[in-house]
Amino acid sequence: MKPARFIAHFDIDAFYASVAIRDDPSLAGKPVAIAGSHRRSVVLTASYEARPYGVRSAIPLYRARELCPQLVVVPPDMPKYKSVSRDVFAIFEQHADAVEGLSMDEAFLDFGETTLDDAVERAQSIRAAVLESTKLTLSAGVATGKLIAKIASDRCKPNGLLAVAPGDEESFLAPLPAKSLWGIGPKTAARLETFGITTIAQIAALDDDALRNLFGSWGRDVRELARGIDNRAVEPDRETKSISSEETFEYDVRDEKQLIAALREQTRDVVAKMERENLSASTVGVKIKRANFAVFGRQTHLEEPTRDPRRIFRAAVYCLQRAHLNGAPVRLIGLRVASFTQGEPKQLSLFISPTVSP
Amino acid sequence: MKFTCNTKDIASAVGAASKVVNAHTTVPILSNVLLQAENGKIAVRATDLELTLEHAFPAEIGEPGSVTVPAKLFSSYLGNLPAGLLELNGTPTRASVKCERSNYDFHALPADEYPPLPAATKGSHFTIGAKRFRDGIDATIFAASSEEARGAVLMGTLLEIEGNNMTMVATDGYRLAKYTTTLDDGIGGAEKYIVPSRALAEASRNLGGADQIAVSALGAQSNQLQMTAGDTSITVRLVDGQYPNYNQVIPAKFDRSLTVNTQAFIGSLRRAELVAGDRASMVKLAVSNQTLIVTASSDVSGNAYEELEVEQTGEDLTIAFNARYLVEILNHIKSAQTVIEFLGPLSPAAIRPVEPLEGGQQLYVLMPLRQ
């Protein structure tokens, strides 16, 4: 068999729900949803038993209860998930040349140049090692590119492994809906449909003019992808571009003091993350979702990068004031910092007083 | 109203005023400039409610009165006129302009809705040589903060008047600029004003027409400052707040110093900064054996090494600065030689020209970078 570069995509099956069931065997076989107790909570993860009822992640909890009255709702336990995730990623790191984490329960692994059989064997041994160490199952897609590896792992869930052999990429993708391609969101998919394009095969067959008309400058990239040509590398430790923290209020908030209190809390959160990653930021922004779901933001630039909570908080309050809410009800507020430099701020201040140079 | 004037006069007056107009204002009349014809002069005024600029020029008045015209539109129109005479007829809703064989009608807004100038209750009053004032503005305001989130106080420039002396100070918390000079005509006691730096920038640009600038505090609480030179005046709302105690951060004594050729040093820093690359733009200065070595390095670009002959006093020293801050300060030093005084690698350094400006003393204080 000819060697090729292989990439595997791993995804822990129903991560939060699986952890809950693992730690409370009385939940086994029952429809379980992980969700907060908040009035506006949404389902974070649903167990496979809950999914036939239509319960899936991101739907509001009240809706999930309507769909499945016997649903068992378990509150999330983020510290526990993080610790489990670390264990799983440690196993990934041992078995791959490079690991690109996408979230706590999902990653691409670069297996380098090898044969299909070897790649499948390595993926299986990772699944076995994770099961042994964490008692969790995960699904794996093995292919020569990221896109197909991810689609493959989605299609063999739960607890499966699907490999696409080199040379079979185009035929694997051909029958799939166009929206399975990266970069084709619901809006583009709807537009394509008006031209009668619904499958990846149809995109793969487009000529240059049609590509330009439909997709503009990235048309050729889309067609390459549709033909199974996907040379994107696994990028380990993706650089942090921004750090944010947000809160959806239980009841809409009109009181600016309460919004400021939320920003103060979020400043602590964001600064803690910056310290963990040893970053300083020179952009601070506030995101606001109004009661009518309109989302908008305000941001400001700092003269010197910082991770001083007082400066970040004050910049956030300034952004909030510039949003001119005038008592309009707010559903969500979030704080975001970006434009990072590594390390602690180096520029020393003339003044020590926090009112002058926090 | 009705008047005839020179196109160049009105173009330059409206052009200067239109720079004050806030392009994002939601109050329609604030997008306009006010033209007032009276006593053989046309006064052109623009305001954003914080800053007001008024400039008058001679004209032949047919009928006194006022009109307001959209600033950007009118100033672009005037900027495209040839030299010659222009006749303007104003009503509350229209400004009709005749120039040679062209006729334009601009939509106007009633002049009586234009915000009035602040009450002319005068507080302290002083006069200063125009060049000294402009030198002081140019020497200081660049060091003020431009970060709105830090508030108006640090974005402002402090004017401290005591008797016949004036001190101007601007700082963003990392560097500080100070300029001291004497007044032509001082005040009895002492006053402190925090002036929005952009008002001083406008003053430097627009108050060049006379030898002397008259400065007065206006309003019952002296919360406005008016700067007048000849037929031009700028009125600005002062910043309400407590300026940081800047004297506290200027070391009284230093224990080592270097004297360096200003332009050569700027050149070295600019080249080294290219290599330093990242946002902190860190350059290291090592002083030893009457030599200053400027180095910078980054993983991306490589290494920089520059040697300069200097006059050194005191012990050897290695210190790091943000090259951008240092260059900006040196760019405001006209003297061929610059003195830099130090206390240590983590203490503020003082920078000043060897040859002071005529009639004014500059001092800069810059905090180093932690290496």
mmCIF file of N, CA, C and O in Angstrom, chain B residues 185-241:
data_model
loop_
_atom_site.group_PDB
_atom_site.id
_atom_site.type_symbol
_atom_site.label_atom_id
_atom_site.label_comp_id
_atom_site.label_asym_id
_atom_site.label_seq_id
_atom_site.Cartn_x
_atom_site.Cartn_y
_atom_site.Cartn_z
ATOM 1 N N ASP B 185 2.512 89.300 29.697
ATOM 2 C CA ASP B 185 1.676 90.000 30.658
ATOM 3 C C ASP B 185 1.035 88.926 31.534
ATOM 4 O O ASP B 185 0.192 88.164 31.048
ATOM 5 N N GLY B 186 1.476 88.810 32.776
ATOM 6 C CA GLY B 186 1.051 87.693 33.617
ATOM 7 C C GLY B 186 -0.216 87.954 34.388
ATOM 8 O O GLY B 186 -0.966 88.888 34.106
ATOM 9 N N ILE B 187 -0.451 87.111 35.404
ATOM 10 C CA ILE B 187 -1.638 87.280 36.240
ATOM 11 C C ILE B 187 -1.193 87.509 37.676
ATOM 12 O O ILE B 187 -0.032 87.273 38.020
ATOM 13 N N GLY B 188 -2.128 87.957 38.502
ATOM 14 C CA GLY B 188 -1.802 88.256 39.887
ATOM 15 C C GLY B 188 -1.453 87.023 40.685
ATOM 16 O O GLY B 188 -0.392 86.941 41.302
ATOM 17 N N GLY B 189 -2.282 86.013 40.649
ATOM 18 C CA GLY B 189 -2.052 84.835 41.490
ATOM 19 C C GLY B 189 -1.566 83.644 40.686
ATOM 20 O O GLY B 189 -0.615 83.751 39.928
ATOM 21 N N ALA B 190 -2.216 82.519 40.875
ATOM 22 C CA ALA B 190 -1.851 81.293 40.162
ATOM 23 C C ALA B 190 -3.118 80.604 39.674
ATOM 24 O O ALA B 190 -4.150 80.634 40.345
ATOM 25 N N GLU B 191 -3.041 80.002 38.488
ATOM 26 C CA GLU B 191 -4.193 79.288 37.924
ATOM 27 C C GLU B 191 -3.709 77.999 37.289
ATOM 28 O O GLU B 191 -2.576 77.917 36.823
ATOM 29 N N LYS B 192 -4.608 77.006 37.264
ATOM 30 C CA LYS B 192 -4.301 75.754 36.570
ATOM 31 C C LYS B 192 -5.449 75.438 35.629
ATOM 32 O O LYS B 192 -6.613 75.460 36.054
ATOM 33 N N TYR B 193 -5.130 75.152 34.392
ATOM 34 C CA TYR B 193 -6.154 74.761 33.429
ATOM 35 C C TYR B 193 -5.748 73.451 32.766
ATOM 36 O O TYR B 193 -4.604 73.312 32.328
ATOM 37 N N ILE B 194 -6.704 72.519 32.671
ATOM 38 C CA ILE B 194 -6.441 71.320 31.862
ATOM 39 C C ILE B 194 -7.169 71.538 30.537
ATOM 40 O O ILE B 194 -8.400 71.582 30.488
ATOM 41 N N VAL B 195 -6.390 71.715 29.477
ATOM 42 C CA VAL B 195 -6.952 72.083 28.179
ATOM 43 C C VAL B 195 -6.952 70.852 27.268
ATOM 44 O O VAL B 195 -5.925 70.178 27.151
ATOM 45 N N PRO B 196 -8.092 70.527 26.644
ATOM 46 C CA PRO B 196 -8.082 69.418 25.680
ATOM 47 C C PRO B 196 -6.963 69.639 24.654
ATOM 48 O O PRO B 196 -6.877 70.719 24.056
ATOM 49 N N SER B 197 -6.105 68.642 24.476
ATOM 50 C CA SER B 197 -4.911 68.846 23.644
ATOM 51 C C SER B 197 -5.254 69.218 22.216
ATOM 52 O O SER B 197 -4.509 69.948 21.561
ATOM 53 N N ARG B 198 -6.388 68.731 21.732
ATOM 54 C CA ARG B 198 -6.714 69.045 20.341
ATOM 55 C C ARG B 198 -7.034 70.531 20.169
ATOM 56 O O ARG B 198 -6.827 71.086 19.089
ATOM 57 N N ALA B 199 -7.486 71.193 21.261
ATOM 58 C CA ALA B 199 -7.730 72.630 21.175
ATOM 59 C C ALA B 199 -6.405 73.364 21.014
ATOM 60 O O ALA B 199 -6.303 74.343 20.263
ATOM 61 N N LEU B 200 -5.375 72.860 21.710
ATOM 62 C CA LEU B 200 -4.061 73.492 21.575
ATOM 63 C C LEU B 200 -3.485 73.225 20.189
ATOM 64 O O LEU B 200 -2.806 74.084 19.622
ATOM 65 N N ALA B 201 -3.769 72.044 19.645
ATOM 66 C CA ALA B 201 -3.312 71.752 18.285
ATOM 67 C C ALA B 201 -3.957 72.733 17.304
ATOM 68 O O ALA B 201 -3.289 73.260 16.410
ATOM 69 N N GLU B 202 -5.244 73.003 17.501
ATOM 70 C CA GLU B 202 -5.926 73.984 16.648
ATOM 71 C C GLU B 202 -5.322 75.369 16.847
ATOM 72 O O GLU B 202 -5.162 76.133 15.897
ATOM 73 N N ALA B 203 -4.985 75.704 18.088
ATOM 74 C CA ALA B 203 -4.387 77.006 18.371
ATOM 75 C C ALA B 203 -3.051 77.143 17.647
ATOM 76 O O ALA B 203 -2.751 78.170 17.039
ATOM 77 N N SER B 204 -2.253 76.076 17.702
ATOM 78 C CA SER B 204 -0.948 76.125 17.042
ATOM 79 C C SER B 204 -1.109 76.310 15.536
ATOM 80 O O SER B 204 -0.330 77.009 14.902
ATOM 81 N N ARG B 205 -2.152 75.685 14.984
ATOM 82 C CA ARG B 205 -2.390 75.768 13.542
ATOM 83 C C ARG B 205 -2.957 77.126 13.130
ATOM 84 O O ARG B 205 -2.613 77.642 12.075
ATOM 85 N N ASN B 206 -3.824 77.684 13.954
ATOM 86 C CA ASN B 206 -4.610 78.839 13.514
ATOM 87 C C ASN B 206 -4.220 80.182 14.112
ATOM 88 O O ASN B 206 -4.665 81.210 13.626
ATOM 89 N N LEU B 207 -3.446 80.170 15.207
ATOM 90 C CA LEU B 207 -3.158 81.452 15.856
ATOM 91 C C LEU B 207 -1.768 81.958 15.493
ATOM 92 O O LEU B 207 -1.003 82.401 16.339
ATOM 93 N N GLY B 208 -1.422 81.899 14.216
ATOM 94 C CA GLY B 208 -0.102 82.356 13.795
ATOM 95 C C GLY B 208 -0.101 83.764 13.234
ATOM 96 O O GLY B 208 0.938 84.317 12.910
ATOM 97 N N GLY B 209 -1.295 84.350 13.139
ATOM 98 C CA GLY B 209 -1.421 85.615 12.416
ATOM 99 C C GLY B 209 -0.975 86.848 13.173
ATOM 100 O O GLY B 209 -0.930 87.933 12.608
ATOM 101 N N ALA B 210 -0.634 86.716 14.459
ATOM 102 C CA ALA B 210 -0.237 87.895 15.231
ATOM 103 C C ALA B 210 0.972 87.541 16.089
ATOM 104 O O ALA B 210 1.322 86.373 16.230
ATOM 105 N N ASP B 211 1.632 88.552 16.639
ATOM 106 C CA ASP B 211 2.816 88.301 17.456
ATOM 107 C C ASP B 211 2.459 87.824 18.852
ATOM 108 O O ASP B 211 3.267 87.226 19.539
ATOM 109 N N GLN B 212 1.237 88.173 19.245
ATOM 110 C CA GLN B 212 0.878 87.909 20.626
ATOM 111 C C GLN B 212 -0.448 87.166 20.690
ATOM 112 O O GLN B 212 -1.335 87.386 19.855
ATOM 113 N N ILE B 213 -0.568 86.296 21.689
ATOM 114 C CA ILE B 213 -1.822 85.580 21.893
ATOM 115 C C ILE B 213 -2.365 85.997 23.256
ATOM 116 O O ILE B 213 -1.631 85.995 24.253
ATOM 117 N N ALA B 214 -3.646 86.370 23.266
ATOM 118 C CA ALA B 214 -4.293 86.731 24.526
ATOM 119 C C ALA B 214 -5.103 85.541 24.995
ATOM 120 O O ALA B 214 -5.825 84.928 24.214
ATOM 121 N N VAL B 215 -4.955 85.205 26.264
ATOM 122 C CA VAL B 215 -5.657 84.040 26.800
ATOM 123 C C VAL B 215 -6.508 84.488 27.979
ATOM 124 O O VAL B 215 -6.016 85.161 28.877
ATOM 125 N N SER B 216 -7.800 84.099 27.949
ATOM 126 C CA SER B 216 -8.688 84.482 29.045
ATOM 127 C C SER B 216 -9.516 83.292 29.481
ATOM 128 O O SER B 216 -9.947 82.498 28.650
ATOM 129 N N ALA B 217 -9.738 83.215 30.784
ATOM 130 C CA ALA B 217 -10.696 82.247 31.296
ATOM 131 C C ALA B 217 -12.073 82.873 31.166
ATOM 132 O O ALA B 217 -12.253 84.056 31.415
ATOM 133 N N LEU B 218 -13.045 82.065 30.726
ATOM 134 C CA LEU B 218 -14.395 82.573 30.524
ATOM 135 C C LEU B 218 -15.382 81.801 31.377
ATOM 136 O O LEU B 218 -15.127 80.670 31.783
ATOM 137 N N GLY B 219 -16.542 82.400 31.571
ATOM 138 C CA GLY B 219 -17.626 81.728 32.278
ATOM 139 C C GLY B 219 -17.542 81.982 33.766
ATOM 140 O O GLY B 219 -16.482 82.297 34.300
ATOM 141 N N ALA B 220 -18.690 81.830 34.428
ATOM 142 C CA ALA B 220 -18.760 82.120 35.849
ATOM 143 C C ALA B 220 -17.821 81.218 36.641
ATOM 144 O O ALA B 220 -17.200 81.642 37.610
ATOM 145 N N GLN B 221 -17.691 79.950 36.213
ATOM 146 C CA GLN B 221 -16.791 79.031 36.924
ATOM 147 C C GLN B 221 -15.415 78.959 36.259
ATOM 148 O O GLN B 221 -14.648 78.042 36.535
ATOM 149 N N SER B 222 -15.134 79.888 35.363
ATOM 150 C CA SER B 222 -13.888 79.833 34.596
ATOM 151 C C SER B 222 -13.700 78.456 33.974
ATOM 152 O O SER B 222 -12.637 77.867 34.045
ATOM 153 N N ASN B 223 -14.769 77.916 33.384
ATOM 154 C CA ASN B 223 -14.671 76.568 32.835
ATOM 155 C C ASN B 223 -14.402 76.568 31.326
ATOM 156 O O ASN B 223 -14.447 75.534 30.689
ATOM 157 N N GLN B 224 -14.128 77.750 30.773
ATOM 158 C CA GLN B 224 -13.775 77.843 29.362
ATOM 159 C C GLN B 224 -12.505 78.669 29.252
ATOM 160 O O GLN B 224 -12.237 79.528 30.104
ATOM 161 N N LEU B 225 -11.760 78.395 28.205
ATOM 162 C CA LEU B 225 -10.556 79.180 27.969
ATOM 163 C C LEU B 225 -10.626 79.708 26.550
ATOM 164 O O LEU B 225 -10.947 78.970 25.622
ATOM 165 N N GLN B 226 -10.330 80.999 26.401
ATOM 166 C CA GLN B 226 -10.353 81.582 25.067
ATOM 167 C C GLN B 226 -8.950 82.059 24.705
ATOM 168 O O GLN B 226 -8.302 82.742 25.490
ATOM 169 N N MET B 227 -8.497 81.654 23.512
ATOM 170 C CA MET B 227 -7.174 82.066 23.031
ATOM 171 C C MET B 227 -7.398 82.884 21.768
ATOM 172 O O MET B 227 -8.033 82.409 20.831
ATOM 173 N N THR B 228 -6.873 84.113 21.777
ATOM 174 C CA THR B 228 -7.153 85.012 20.661
ATOM 175 C C THR B 228 -5.858 85.583 20.093
ATOM 176 O O THR B 228 -4.978 86.020 20.842
ATOM 177 N N ALA B 229 -5.750 85.562 18.768
ATOM 178 C CA ALA B 229 -4.639 86.242 18.095
ATOM 179 C C ALA B 229 -5.234 86.975 16.916
ATOM 180 O O ALA B 229 -5.807 86.354 16.025
ATOM 181 N N GLY B 230 -5.133 88.282 16.933
ATOM 182 C CA GLY B 230 -5.693 89.074 15.845
ATOM 183 C C GLY B 230 -7.179 88.789 15.692
ATOM 184 O O GLY B 230 -7.941 88.900 16.654
ATOM 185 N N ASP B 231 -7.577 88.381 14.494
ATOM 186 C CA ASP B 231 -8.989 88.165 14.210
ATOM 187 C C ASP B 231 -9.428 86.718 14.403
ATOM 188 O O ASP B 231 -10.492 86.322 13.960
ATOM 189 N N THR B 232 -8.569 85.910 15.021
ATOM 190 C CA THR B 232 -8.921 84.501 15.209
ATOM 191 C C THR B 232 -9.005 84.191 16.693
ATOM 192 O O THR B 232 -8.129 84.608 17.463
ATOM 193 N N SER B 233 -10.041 83.445 17.089
ATOM 194 C CA SER B 233 -10.090 83.023 18.480
ATOM 195 C C SER B 233 -10.591 81.593 18.575
ATOM 196 O O SER B 233 -11.377 81.124 17.756
ATOM 197 N N ILE B 234 -10.055 80.920 19.595
ATOM 198 C CA ILE B 234 -10.437 79.542 19.866
ATOM 199 C C ILE B 234 -10.937 79.520 21.292
ATOM 200 O O ILE B 234 -10.264 79.998 22.206
ATOM 201 N N THR B 235 -12.124 78.963 21.475
ATOM 202 C CA THR B 235 -12.689 78.866 22.810
ATOM 203 C C THR B 235 -12.909 77.394 23.099
ATOM 204 O O THR B 235 -13.427 76.669 22.246
ATOM 205 N N VAL B 236 -12.492 76.960 24.278
ATOM 206 C CA VAL B 236 -12.571 75.528 24.557
ATOM 207 C C VAL B 236 -13.067 75.305 25.977
ATOM 208 O O VAL B 236 -12.753 76.073 26.890
ATOM 209 N N ARG B 237 -13.865 74.250 26.138
ATOM 210 C CA ARG B 237 -14.314 73.881 27.475
ATOM 211 C C ARG B 237 -13.181 73.136 28.167
ATOM 212 O O ARG B 237 -12.625 72.190 27.622
ATOM 213 N N LEU B 238 -12.826 73.591 29.357
ATOM 214 C CA LEU B 238 -11.713 72.982 30.078
ATOM 215 C C LEU B 238 -12.120 71.642 30.662
ATOM 216 O O LEU B 238 -13.300 71.381 30.916
ATOM 217 N N VAL B 239 -11.129 70.800 30.884
ATOM 218 C CA VAL B 239 -11.381 69.488 31.472
ATOM 219 C C VAL B 239 -11.515 69.670 32.973
ATOM 220 O O VAL B 239 -10.687 70.311 33.616
ATOM 221 N N ASP B 240 -12.573 69.076 33.501
ATOM 222 C CA ASP B 240 -12.811 69.151 34.928
ATOM 223 C C ASP B 240 -12.149 67.927 35.557
ATOM 224 O O ASP B 240 -12.478 66.803 35.205
ATOM 225 N N GLY B 241 -11.195 68.130 36.420
ATOM 226 C CA GLY B 241 -10.541 66.972 37.029
ATOM 227 C C GLY B 241 -9.259 67.364 37.705
ATOM 228 O O GLY B 241 -8.854 68.531 37.688
#
